[in-house]
Amino acid sequence: MAFITPGLPIKTTFDVIIRNNFITKNNHENFGAPGSIVSGIPPGTGILVMAADDVIIENNIISGNDNAGIIITDFANGGAEASNDPDSEPNPDRISILDNFMINNGNNPVGELKALMMTQLSTTGPDILAIGGGEGSSIRDKERYRTWGLSSFGTPAISSTADTKTFLLDEPAEARAISKKDLGEMTYYGICSGCHAFDIRLIGVPTNIIQMIYKDNPQGIVDYINDPKNLRDDYPEMPPQDYLSEDAKLAVAEYILALKK
Ligand code: HEC
């Protein structure tokens, strides 16, 4: 995946090369944390590019991915609409697909892609799907692949990344120290905001309602998210968030209670 997670402190993803990989049979059921952005990625997706810019995909063997080999999408079509981040540009721009070997992808598309293919009277997903906004993208030898939505793709300026400068860090970068507030913020925007917005109804109740119910009681929020009960007839049940660390649960509870619009 090369993508931006809405709401995180880093607002961009760019200058990515995905090359020389085997990307085969990526068909495991999605085990992302319930409600998180990554949990929305359809199983059977080989490579996903969402909202990232200047991504080059080169010399990969991409096969047996039941949904699609490569999906290039903006936030809105990538399922991130609910928690769109106004500080992130939502479109994937200047994606270059160079030579890749792609075979046997899209045998069993799911969800929206399946619906999209049905409108084309096809039950098979494409090797490469581009959907939503974005400009300046390109592909070599498009007719080698089964594609959908690539009509605006031009011809790449380069045929290989051999002359592209890359470097490795001598030492691994030091782990970032994360403050309690940052941990709360990242947990909130990375997970909770998939269903909770500040003062509008998404899937869950608005955050300002949670503030009223749990004023001065962060532990009450922790207890609820460990073992949520279905309290309201007009809302679905909330999935338990008990996989989070104890630190993250308390941090997000305190973050929510302090949040201002
Ligand atoms: C997949 C969607 C989803 C995610 C993700 C989610 N929630 Fe919820 N949440 C809900 C729904 C739906 C309700 C309303 C449940 C009801 O009233 O029956 C709810 C209700 C709540 C409530 C209100 C409980 C009460 O007493 O009324 C709290 C507090 C809460 N969520 C906290 C969180 C926190 C913190 C996170 C992130 C760690 C989170 N939620 C993530 C869907 C979600």
PDB file of C-alpha atoms and ligand atoms in Angstrom:
ATOM      1  CA  MET A   1       0.000   0.000   0.000  1.00  0.00           C
ATOM      2  CA  ALA A   2       1.115   3.525  -0.721  1.00  0.00           C
ATOM      3  CA  PHE A   3      -1.422   5.771   0.898  1.00  0.00           C
ATOM      4  CA  ILE A   4      -2.289   8.638   3.187  1.00  0.00           C
ATOM      5  CA  THR A   5      -4.201   7.870   6.353  1.00  0.00           C
ATOM      6  CA  PRO A   6      -6.540  10.825   6.901  1.00  0.00           C
ATOM      7  CA  GLY A   7      -6.029  12.512  10.242  1.00  0.00           C
ATOM      8  CA  LEU A   8      -2.446  11.485  10.967  1.00  0.00           C
ATOM      9  CA  PRO A   9       0.197  14.173  11.622  1.00  0.00           C
ATOM     10  CA  ILE A  10       1.906  13.433   8.281  1.00  0.00           C
ATOM     11  CA  LYS A  11      -0.319  14.765   5.498  1.00  0.00           C
ATOM     12  CA  THR A  12       1.467  13.498   2.387  1.00  0.00           C
ATOM     13  CA  THR A  13       2.849  10.332   0.829  1.00  0.00           C
ATOM     14  CA  PHE A  14       5.043  10.772  -2.244  1.00  0.00           C
ATOM     15  CA  ASP A  15       8.166   9.559  -4.090  1.00  0.00           C
ATOM     16  CA  VAL A  16       7.465   5.859  -3.614  1.00  0.00           C
ATOM     17  CA  ILE A  17       8.931   3.049  -5.716  1.00  0.00           C
ATOM     18  CA  ILE A  18       7.301  -0.368  -5.469  1.00  0.00           C
ATOM     19  CA  ARG A  19       9.598  -2.680  -7.449  1.00  0.00           C
ATOM     20  CA  ASN A  20      10.864  -6.248  -7.726  1.00  0.00           C
ATOM     21  CA  ASN A  21       8.213  -7.872  -5.529  1.00  0.00           C
ATOM     22  CA  PHE A  22       6.110 -10.991  -5.771  1.00  0.00           C
ATOM     23  CA  ILE A  23       2.560  -9.861  -5.021  1.00  0.00           C
ATOM     24  CA  THR A  24       0.625 -13.059  -5.304  1.00  0.00           C
ATOM     25  CA  LYS A  25      -2.624 -14.429  -3.891  1.00  0.00           C
ATOM     26  CA  ASN A  26      -3.137 -11.574  -1.473  1.00  0.00           C
ATOM     27  CA  ASN A  27      -6.503 -13.116  -0.657  1.00  0.00           C
ATOM     28  CA  HIS A  28      -6.456 -13.471   3.110  1.00  0.00           C
ATOM     29  CA  GLU A  29      -9.501 -12.035   4.836  1.00  0.00           C
ATOM     30  CA  ASN A  30      -8.828  -8.502   6.073  1.00  0.00           C
ATOM     31  CA  PHE A  31      -7.681  -8.570   9.712  1.00  0.00           C
ATOM     32  CA  GLY A  32      -7.372  -4.794  10.162  1.00  0.00           C
ATOM     33  CA  ALA A  33      -8.718  -3.319  13.396  1.00  0.00           C
ATOM     34  CA  PRO A  34     -12.510  -3.023  13.034  1.00  0.00           C
ATOM     35  CA  GLY A  35     -13.454   0.442  11.866  1.00  0.00           C
ATOM     36  CA  SER A  36      -9.937   1.473  10.857  1.00  0.00           C
ATOM     37  CA  ILE A  37      -9.245   2.700   7.328  1.00  0.00           C
ATOM     38  CA  VAL A  38      -7.159  -0.368   6.460  1.00  0.00           C
ATOM     39  CA  SER A  39      -9.978  -2.674   7.531  1.00  0.00           C
ATOM     40  CA  GLY A  40     -11.924  -1.329   4.542  1.00  0.00           C
ATOM     41  CA  ILE A  41      -9.439  -2.585   1.960  1.00  0.00           C
ATOM     42  CA  PRO A  42     -11.109  -5.370  -0.001  1.00  0.00           C
ATOM     43  CA  PRO A  43      -9.440  -8.777   0.361  1.00  0.00           C
ATOM     44  CA  GLY A  44      -7.779  -9.905  -2.851  1.00  0.00           C
ATOM     45  CA  THR A  45      -6.174  -6.520  -3.595  1.00  0.00           C
ATOM     46  CA  GLY A  46      -2.538  -6.741  -4.743  1.00  0.00           C
ATOM     47  CA  ILE A  47      -1.283  -3.151  -4.578  1.00  0.00           C
ATOM     48  CA  LEU A  48      -3.335  -0.220  -3.325  1.00  0.00           C
ATOM     49  CA  VAL A  49      -2.423   3.396  -4.026  1.00  0.00           C
ATOM     50  CA  MET A  50      -4.709   5.886  -2.273  1.00  0.00           C
ATOM     51  CA  ALA A  51      -4.100   9.635  -2.512  1.00  0.00           C
ATOM     52  CA  ALA A  52      -0.304   9.126  -2.736  1.00  0.00           C
ATOM     53  CA  ASP A  53       1.669  11.018  -5.407  1.00  0.00           C
ATOM     54  CA  ASP A  54       4.644  10.150  -7.641  1.00  0.00           C
ATOM     55  CA  VAL A  55       4.416   6.407  -7.116  1.00  0.00           C
ATOM     56  CA  ILE A  56       6.295   4.149  -9.556  1.00  0.00           C
ATOM     57  CA  ILE A  57       5.276   0.511  -9.825  1.00  0.00           C
ATOM     58  CA  GLU A  58       7.914  -1.507 -11.654  1.00  0.00           C
ATOM     59  CA  ASN A  59       8.998  -5.062 -12.322  1.00  0.00           C
ATOM     60  CA  ASN A  60       6.629  -6.798  -9.925  1.00  0.00           C
ATOM     61  CA  ILE A  61       4.997 -10.160 -10.460  1.00  0.00           C
ATOM     62  CA  ILE A  62       1.366  -9.549  -9.569  1.00  0.00           C
ATOM     63  CA  SER A  63      -0.775 -12.664  -9.829  1.00  0.00           C
ATOM     64  CA  GLY A  64      -3.708 -14.492  -8.337  1.00  0.00           C
ATOM     65  CA  ASN A  65      -5.154 -11.486  -6.499  1.00  0.00           C
ATOM     66  CA  ASP A  66      -8.868 -12.202  -6.560  1.00  0.00           C
ATOM     67  CA  ASN A  67     -10.157  -8.614  -6.387  1.00  0.00           C
ATOM     68  CA  ALA A  68      -7.679  -6.684  -8.570  1.00  0.00           C
ATOM     69  CA  GLY A  69      -3.929  -6.534  -9.159  1.00  0.00           C
ATOM     70  CA  ILE A  70      -3.485  -2.787  -8.639  1.00  0.00           C
ATOM     71  CA  ILE A  71      -6.077  -0.294  -7.390  1.00  0.00           C
ATOM     72  CA  ILE A  72      -5.398   3.432  -7.689  1.00  0.00           C
ATOM     73  CA  THR A  73      -7.990   5.521  -5.863  1.00  0.00           C
ATOM     74  CA  ASP A  74      -8.749   8.855  -4.237  1.00  0.00           C
ATOM     75  CA  PHE A  75     -10.042   9.177  -0.667  1.00  0.00           C
ATOM     76  CA  ALA A  76     -13.706   9.259  -1.662  1.00  0.00           C
ATOM     77  CA  ASN A  77     -13.604   5.964  -3.542  1.00  0.00           C
ATOM     78  CA  GLY A  78     -11.110   4.374  -1.149  1.00  0.00           C
ATOM     79  CA  GLY A  79     -13.609   4.303   1.689  1.00  0.00           C
ATOM     80  CA  ALA A  80     -11.880   7.128   3.536  1.00  0.00           C
ATOM     81  CA  GLU A  81     -14.555   9.687   2.771  1.00  0.00           C
ATOM     82  CA  ALA A  82     -15.985   9.633   6.265  1.00  0.00           C
ATOM     83  CA  SER A  83     -12.750  10.834   7.789  1.00  0.00           C
ATOM     84  CA  ASN A  84     -11.439  12.900   4.902  1.00  0.00           C
ATOM     85  CA  ASP A  85      -8.653  15.198   6.018  1.00  0.00           C
ATOM     86  CA  PRO A  86      -8.886  18.785   4.732  1.00  0.00           C
ATOM     87  CA  ASP A  87      -5.089  19.106   5.062  1.00  0.00           C
ATOM     88  CA  SER A  88      -4.414  16.190   2.712  1.00  0.00           C
ATOM     89  CA  GLU A  89      -4.826  16.419  -1.055  1.00  0.00           C
ATOM     90  CA  PRO A  90      -7.206  13.524  -1.724  1.00  0.00           C
ATOM     91  CA  ASN A  91      -6.163  12.475  -5.254  1.00  0.00           C
ATOM     92  CA  PRO A  92      -3.419  10.128  -6.458  1.00  0.00           C
ATOM     93  CA  ASP A  93      -1.302  12.145  -8.921  1.00  0.00           C
ATOM     94  CA  ARG A  94       1.527  11.130 -11.275  1.00  0.00           C
ATOM     95  CA  ILE A  95       1.360   7.379 -10.714  1.00  0.00           C
ATOM     96  CA  SER A  96       3.622   5.534 -13.198  1.00  0.00           C
ATOM     97  CA  ILE A  97       3.112   1.895 -13.980  1.00  0.00           C
ATOM     98  CA  LEU A  98       6.200   0.621 -15.784  1.00  0.00           C
ATOM     99  CA  ASP A  99       6.688  -3.011 -16.846  1.00  0.00           C
ATOM    100  CA  ASN A 100       5.064  -5.540 -14.533  1.00  0.00           C
ATOM    101  CA  PHE A 101       4.042  -9.117 -15.066  1.00  0.00           C
ATOM    102  CA  MET A 102       0.354  -9.482 -14.255  1.00  0.00           C
ATOM    103  CA  ILE A 103      -1.679 -12.629 -14.634  1.00  0.00           C
ATOM    104  CA  ASN A 104      -4.754 -14.289 -13.211  1.00  0.00           C
ATOM    105  CA  ASN A 105      -6.008 -11.313 -11.163  1.00  0.00           C
ATOM    106  CA  GLY A 106      -9.632 -10.403 -10.491  1.00  0.00           C
ATOM    107  CA  ASN A 107     -11.132 -13.882 -10.406  1.00  0.00           C
ATOM    108  CA  ASN A 108     -13.525 -12.976  -7.621  1.00  0.00           C
ATOM    109  CA  PRO A 109     -14.014  -9.224  -7.210  1.00  0.00           C
ATOM    110  CA  VAL A 110     -15.834  -8.110  -4.062  1.00  0.00           C
ATOM    111  CA  GLY A 111     -17.999  -5.219  -2.919  1.00  0.00           C
ATOM    112  CA  GLU A 112     -17.947  -2.064  -4.998  1.00  0.00           C
ATOM    113  CA  LEU A 113     -15.576  -3.468  -7.590  1.00  0.00           C
ATOM    114  CA  LYS A 114     -17.887  -6.396  -8.144  1.00  0.00           C
ATOM    115  CA  ALA A 115     -20.791  -3.992  -8.638  1.00  0.00           C
ATOM    116  CA  LEU A 116     -18.710  -1.875 -11.000  1.00  0.00           C
ATOM    117  CA  MET A 117     -17.745  -4.895 -13.099  1.00  0.00           C
ATOM    118  CA  MET A 118     -21.364  -6.024 -13.233  1.00  0.00           C
ATOM    119  CA  THR A 119     -22.198  -2.734 -14.951  1.00  0.00           C
ATOM    120  CA  GLN A 120     -19.644  -3.788 -17.596  1.00  0.00           C
ATOM    121  CA  LEU A 121     -21.364  -7.173 -17.798  1.00  0.00           C
ATOM    122  CA  SER A 122     -18.229  -8.791 -16.439  1.00  0.00           C
ATOM    123  CA  THR A 123     -17.778 -10.986 -13.375  1.00  0.00           C
ATOM    124  CA  THR A 124     -13.992 -10.615 -13.482  1.00  0.00           C
ATOM    125  CA  GLY A 125     -12.029  -7.795 -11.886  1.00  0.00           C
ATOM    126  CA  PRO A 126      -9.228  -6.021 -13.768  1.00  0.00           C
ATOM    127  CA  ASP A 127      -5.467  -6.287 -13.443  1.00  0.00           C
ATOM    128  CA  ILE A 128      -5.448  -2.537 -12.863  1.00  0.00           C
ATOM    129  CA  LEU A 129      -8.266  -0.272 -11.699  1.00  0.00           C
ATOM    130  CA  ALA A 130      -8.054   3.509 -11.439  1.00  0.00           C
ATOM    131  CA  ILE A 131     -11.028   5.254  -9.863  1.00  0.00           C
ATOM    132  CA  GLY A 132     -11.730   8.812  -8.792  1.00  0.00           C
ATOM    133  CA  GLY A 133      -9.628  11.944  -9.223  1.00  0.00           C
ATOM    134  CA  GLY A 134      -5.940  12.376  -9.975  1.00  0.00           C
ATOM    135  CA  GLU A 135      -3.832  13.628 -12.866  1.00  0.00           C
ATOM    136  CA  GLY A 136      -0.551  13.088 -14.677  1.00  0.00           C
ATOM    137  CA  SER A 137      -0.565   9.298 -14.361  1.00  0.00           C
ATOM    138  CA  SER A 138       0.936   6.995 -16.958  1.00  0.00           C
ATOM    139  CA  ILE A 139       1.414   3.377 -17.930  1.00  0.00           C
ATOM    140  CA  ARG A 140       3.703   1.467 -20.317  1.00  0.00           C
ATOM    141  CA  ASP A 141       2.067  -0.926 -22.782  1.00  0.00           C
ATOM    142  CA  LYS A 142      -1.422  -0.577 -21.384  1.00  0.00           C
ATOM    143  CA  GLU A 143      -2.820  -3.156 -23.797  1.00  0.00           C
ATOM    144  CA  ARG A 144      -0.817  -5.887 -22.039  1.00  0.00           C
ATOM    145  CA  TYR A 145      -3.201  -5.733 -19.090  1.00  0.00           C
ATOM    146  CA  ARG A 146      -6.907  -5.782 -18.396  1.00  0.00           C
ATOM    147  CA  THR A 147      -7.559  -2.267 -17.138  1.00  0.00           C
ATOM    148  CA  TRP A 148     -10.464  -0.124 -16.069  1.00  0.00           C
ATOM    149  CA  GLY A 149     -10.527   3.650 -15.685  1.00  0.00           C
ATOM    150  CA  LEU A 150      -7.100   4.323 -17.197  1.00  0.00           C
ATOM    151  CA  SER A 151      -8.255   6.300 -20.241  1.00  0.00           C
ATOM    152  CA  SER A 152      -6.491   9.462 -19.025  1.00  0.00           C
ATOM    153  CA  PHE A 153      -3.177   7.631 -18.448  1.00  0.00           C
ATOM    154  CA  GLY A 154      -0.368   8.769 -20.762  1.00  0.00           C
ATOM    155  CA  THR A 155       3.023   7.248 -21.539  1.00  0.00           C
ATOM    156  CA  PRO A 156       5.641   7.397 -18.753  1.00  0.00           C
ATOM    157  CA  ALA A 157       8.670   9.636 -19.277  1.00  0.00           C
ATOM    158  CA  ILE A 158      10.980   6.844 -18.073  1.00  0.00           C
ATOM    159  CA  SER A 159      11.033   3.127 -18.837  1.00  0.00           C
ATOM    160  CA  SER A 160      12.867   2.064 -15.688  1.00  0.00           C
ATOM    161  CA  THR A 161      13.962   3.384 -12.292  1.00  0.00           C
ATOM    162  CA  ALA A 162      17.572   2.274 -12.844  1.00  0.00           C
ATOM    163  CA  ASP A 163      18.739   5.892 -12.947  1.00  0.00           C
ATOM    164  CA  THR A 164      16.570   7.065 -10.059  1.00  0.00           C
ATOM    165  CA  LYS A 165      18.642   7.969  -7.006  1.00  0.00           C
ATOM    166  CA  THR A 166      17.706   6.030  -3.884  1.00  0.00           C
ATOM    167  CA  PHE A 167      19.560   5.534  -0.633  1.00  0.00           C
ATOM    168  CA  LEU A 168      19.396   3.426   2.500  1.00  0.00           C
ATOM    169  CA  LEU A 169      19.885   4.838   5.953  1.00  0.00           C
ATOM    170  CA  ASP A 170      23.078   3.441   7.536  1.00  0.00           C
ATOM    171  CA  GLU A 171      21.342   3.101  10.866  1.00  0.00           C
ATOM    172  CA  PRO A 172      17.658   2.479  11.375  1.00  0.00           C
ATOM    173  CA  ALA A 173      15.908   5.683  12.365  1.00  0.00           C
ATOM    174  CA  GLU A 174      15.277   5.983  16.062  1.00  0.00           C
ATOM    175  CA  ALA A 175      11.793   5.082  17.232  1.00  0.00           C
ATOM    176  CA  ARG A 176       9.674   8.173  17.777  1.00  0.00           C
ATOM    177  CA  ALA A 177       8.710   8.963  21.349  1.00  0.00           C
ATOM    178  CA  ILE A 178       4.958   9.369  21.355  1.00  0.00           C
ATOM    179  CA  SER A 179       3.320  11.570  23.960  1.00  0.00           C
ATOM    180  CA  LYS A 180       0.050  10.572  25.540  1.00  0.00           C
ATOM    181  CA  LYS A 181      -1.740  13.318  23.648  1.00  0.00           C
ATOM    182  CA  ASP A 182      -0.280  12.143  20.320  1.00  0.00           C
ATOM    183  CA  LEU A 183      -1.247   8.560  21.108  1.00  0.00           C
ATOM    184  CA  GLY A 184      -4.800   9.700  21.849  1.00  0.00           C
ATOM    185  CA  GLU A 185      -4.944  11.792  18.704  1.00  0.00           C
ATOM    186  CA  MET A 186      -3.606   9.037  16.454  1.00  0.00           C
ATOM    187  CA  THR A 187      -5.934   6.456  17.928  1.00  0.00           C
ATOM    188  CA  TYR A 188      -8.892   8.775  17.538  1.00  0.00           C
ATOM    189  CA  TYR A 189      -8.193   9.756  13.923  1.00  0.00           C
ATOM    190  CA  GLY A 190      -6.823   6.367  12.915  1.00  0.00           C
ATOM    191  CA  ILE A 191      -9.702   4.335  14.333  1.00  0.00           C
ATOM    192  CA  CYS A 192     -12.584   6.073  16.087  1.00  0.00           C
ATOM    193  CA  SER A 193     -13.110   8.795  13.464  1.00  0.00           C
ATOM    194  CA  GLY A 194     -13.983   6.112  10.940  1.00  0.00           C
ATOM    195  CA  CYS A 195     -17.336   6.022  12.753  1.00  0.00           C
ATOM    196  CA  HIS A 196     -17.424   9.098  15.016  1.00  0.00           C
ATOM    197  CA  ALA A 197     -17.348  12.724  13.829  1.00  0.00           C
ATOM    198  CA  PHE A 198     -17.414  15.710  16.165  1.00  0.00           C
ATOM    199  CA  ASP A 199     -20.942  17.010  15.747  1.00  0.00           C
ATOM    200  CA  ILE A 200     -22.552  15.004  12.975  1.00  0.00           C
ATOM    201  CA  ARG A 201     -23.880  11.501  12.905  1.00  0.00           C
ATOM    202  CA  LEU A 202     -21.697   9.034  11.034  1.00  0.00           C
ATOM    203  CA  ILE A 203     -21.963   5.371  11.956  1.00  0.00           C
ATOM    204  CA  GLY A 204     -21.609   6.084  15.669  1.00  0.00           C
ATOM    205  CA  VAL A 205     -22.884   8.870  17.885  1.00  0.00           C
ATOM    206  CA  PRO A 206     -21.270  12.317  17.511  1.00  0.00           C
ATOM    207  CA  THR A 207     -18.207  12.861  19.684  1.00  0.00           C
ATOM    208  CA  ASN A 208     -19.749  15.891  21.397  1.00  0.00           C
ATOM    209  CA  ILE A 209     -22.549  13.615  22.655  1.00  0.00           C
ATOM    210  CA  ILE A 210     -19.901  11.245  24.061  1.00  0.00           C
ATOM    211  CA  GLN A 211     -18.352  14.257  25.814  1.00  0.00           C
ATOM    212  CA  MET A 212     -21.644  15.028  27.517  1.00  0.00           C
ATOM    213  CA  ILE A 213     -22.227  11.446  28.654  1.00  0.00           C
ATOM    214  CA  TYR A 214     -18.689  10.848  29.913  1.00  0.00           C
ATOM    215  CA  LYS A 215     -17.707  14.279  31.223  1.00  0.00           C
ATOM    216  CA  ASP A 216     -14.735  13.823  33.640  1.00  0.00           C
ATOM    217  CA  ASN A 217     -15.015  10.042  33.258  1.00  0.00           C
ATOM    218  CA  PRO A 218     -12.397   8.746  30.805  1.00  0.00           C
ATOM    219  CA  GLN A 219     -12.398   5.355  32.532  1.00  0.00           C
ATOM    220  CA  GLY A 220     -16.082   5.064  31.631  1.00  0.00           C
ATOM    221  CA  ILE A 221     -15.162   5.348  27.946  1.00  0.00           C
ATOM    222  CA  VAL A 222     -12.432   2.730  28.382  1.00  0.00           C
ATOM    223  CA  ASP A 223     -14.936   0.360  29.986  1.00  0.00           C
ATOM    224  CA  TYR A 224     -17.442   0.932  27.186  1.00  0.00           C
ATOM    225  CA  ILE A 225     -15.023   0.384  24.314  1.00  0.00           C
ATOM    226  CA  ASN A 226     -13.694  -2.803  25.917  1.00  0.00           C
ATOM    227  CA  ASP A 227     -17.156  -4.290  25.876  1.00  0.00           C
ATOM    228  CA  PRO A 228     -19.673  -2.074  24.027  1.00  0.00           C
ATOM    229  CA  LYS A 229     -23.371  -2.600  24.568  1.00  0.00           C
ATOM    230  CA  ASN A 230     -25.957  -1.734  21.967  1.00  0.00           C
ATOM    231  CA  LEU A 231     -27.653   1.177  23.701  1.00  0.00           C
ATOM    232  CA  ARG A 232     -29.658   2.809  20.944  1.00  0.00           C
ATOM    233  CA  ASP A 233     -32.312   1.337  18.687  1.00  0.00           C
ATOM    234  CA  ASP A 234     -31.328   3.528  15.755  1.00  0.00           C
ATOM    235  CA  TYR A 235     -27.582   2.727  15.852  1.00  0.00           C
ATOM    236  CA  PRO A 236     -25.766  -0.528  15.115  1.00  0.00           C
ATOM    237  CA  GLU A 237     -23.609  -2.189  17.727  1.00  0.00           C
ATOM    238  CA  MET A 238     -20.081  -0.811  18.098  1.00  0.00           C
ATOM    239  CA  PRO A 239     -17.285  -3.378  17.599  1.00  0.00           C
ATOM    240  CA  PRO A 240     -15.124  -3.879  20.730  1.00  0.00           C
ATOM    241  CA  GLN A 241     -11.825  -1.969  20.741  1.00  0.00           C
ATOM    242  CA  ASP A 242     -10.235  -4.239  23.341  1.00  0.00           C
ATOM    243  CA  TYR A 243      -7.266  -5.016  21.067  1.00  0.00           C
ATOM    244  CA  LEU A 244      -5.876  -1.530  21.816  1.00  0.00           C
ATOM    245  CA  SER A 245      -3.190  -1.230  24.506  1.00  0.00           C
ATOM    246  CA  GLU A 246      -4.329   0.014  27.923  1.00  0.00           C
ATOM    247  CA  ASP A 247      -2.300   3.183  27.298  1.00  0.00           C
ATOM    248  CA  ALA A 248      -3.991   3.823  23.971  1.00  0.00           C
ATOM    249  CA  LYS A 249      -7.473   3.288  25.394  1.00  0.00           C
ATOM    250  CA  LEU A 250      -6.998   5.766  28.214  1.00  0.00           C
ATOM    251  CA  ALA A 251      -5.185   8.230  25.940  1.00  0.00           C
ATOM    252  CA  VAL A 252      -7.990   8.206  23.375  1.00  0.00           C
ATOM    253  CA  ALA A 253     -10.632   8.565  26.087  1.00  0.00           C
ATOM    254  CA  GLU A 254      -8.890  11.648  27.470  1.00  0.00           C
ATOM    255  CA  TYR A 255      -8.324  12.996  23.969  1.00  0.00           C
ATOM    256  CA  ILE A 256     -12.016  12.678  23.148  1.00  0.00           C
ATOM    257  CA  LEU A 257     -13.093  14.468  26.325  1.00  0.00           C
ATOM    258  CA  ALA A 258     -10.718  17.377  25.602  1.00  0.00           C
ATOM    259  CA  LEU A 259     -11.517  17.611  21.880  1.00  0.00           C
ATOM    260  CA  LYS A 260     -12.882  20.917  20.588  1.00  0.00           C
ATOM    261  CA  LYS A 261     -14.437  21.363  17.215  1.00  0.00           C
TER     262      LYS A 261
HETATM  263  C1  HEC B   1     -17.117   0.644  13.352  1.00  0.00           C
HETATM  264  C2  HEC B   1     -17.674   1.834  13.942  1.00  0.00           C
HETATM  265  C3  HEC B   1     -17.133   2.358  15.249  1.00  0.00           C
HETATM  266  C4  HEC B   1     -15.840   2.576  15.620  1.00  0.00           C
HETATM  267  C5  HEC B   1     -14.586   2.295  14.820  1.00  0.00           C
HETATM  268  C6  HEC B   1     -15.882   3.161  16.926  1.00  0.00           C
HETATM  269  N1  HEC B   1     -17.165   3.286  17.324  1.00  0.00           N
HETATM  270 FE1  HEC B   1     -17.784   4.051  19.079  1.00  0.00          FE
HETATM  271  N2  HEC B   1     -19.729   3.722  18.571  1.00  0.00           N
HETATM  272  C7  HEC B   1     -20.141   3.166  17.391  1.00  0.00           C
HETATM  273  C8  HEC B   1     -21.572   3.038  17.391  1.00  0.00           C
HETATM  274  C9  HEC B   1     -22.420   2.478  16.274  1.00  0.00           C
HETATM  275  C10 HEC B   1     -22.012   3.546  18.637  1.00  0.00           C
HETATM  276  C11 HEC B   1     -23.449   3.621  19.146  1.00  0.00           C
HETATM  277  C12 HEC B   1     -23.778   2.310  19.817  1.00  0.00           C
HETATM  278  C13 HEC B   1     -25.137   2.314  20.445  1.00  0.00           C
HETATM  279  O1  HEC B   1     -25.575   3.362  20.920  1.00  0.00           O
HETATM  280  O2  HEC B   1     -25.741   1.260  20.498  1.00  0.00           O
HETATM  281  C14 HEC B   1     -20.817   3.969  19.337  1.00  0.00           C
HETATM  282  C15 HEC B   1     -20.838   4.533  20.589  1.00  0.00           C
HETATM  283  C16 HEC B   1     -19.719   4.942  21.281  1.00  0.00           C
HETATM  284  C17 HEC B   1     -19.746   5.533  22.595  1.00  0.00           C
HETATM  285  C18 HEC B   1     -21.004   5.923  23.390  1.00  0.00           C
HETATM  286  C19 HEC B   1     -21.325   4.967  24.489  1.00  0.00           C
HETATM  287  C20 HEC B   1     -22.515   5.450  25.309  1.00  0.00           C
HETATM  288  O3  HEC B   1     -22.498   5.247  26.518  1.00  0.00           O
HETATM  289  O4  HEC B   1     -23.443   6.037  24.727  1.00  0.00           O
HETATM  290  C21 HEC B   1     -18.438   5.758  22.951  1.00  0.00           C
HETATM  291  C22 HEC B   1     -17.932   6.347  24.244  1.00  0.00           C
HETATM  292  C23 HEC B   1     -17.610   5.317  21.858  1.00  0.00           C
HETATM  293  N3  HEC B   1     -18.425   4.828  20.862  1.00  0.00           N
HETATM  294  C24 HEC B   1     -16.240   5.426  21.821  1.00  0.00           C
HETATM  295  C25 HEC B   1     -15.440   4.996  20.760  1.00  0.00           C
HETATM  296  C26 HEC B   1     -14.007   5.103  20.753  1.00  0.00           C
HETATM  297  C27 HEC B   1     -13.153   5.719  21.837  1.00  0.00           C
HETATM  298  C28 HEC B   1     -13.592   4.579  19.572  1.00  0.00           C
HETATM  299  C29 HEC B   1     -12.169   4.435  19.060  1.00  0.00           C
HETATM  300  C30 HEC B   1     -11.244   3.727  19.879  1.00  0.00           C
HETATM  301  C31 HEC B   1     -14.771   4.138  18.857  1.00  0.00           C
HETATM  302  N4  HEC B   1     -15.862   4.423  19.608  1.00  0.00           N
HETATM  303  C32 HEC B   1     -14.751   3.528  17.625  1.00  0.00           C
HETATM  304  C33 HEC B   1     -19.334   2.790  16.333  1.00  0.00           C
HETATM  305  C34 HEC B   1     -17.964   2.818  16.335  1.00  0.00           C
END
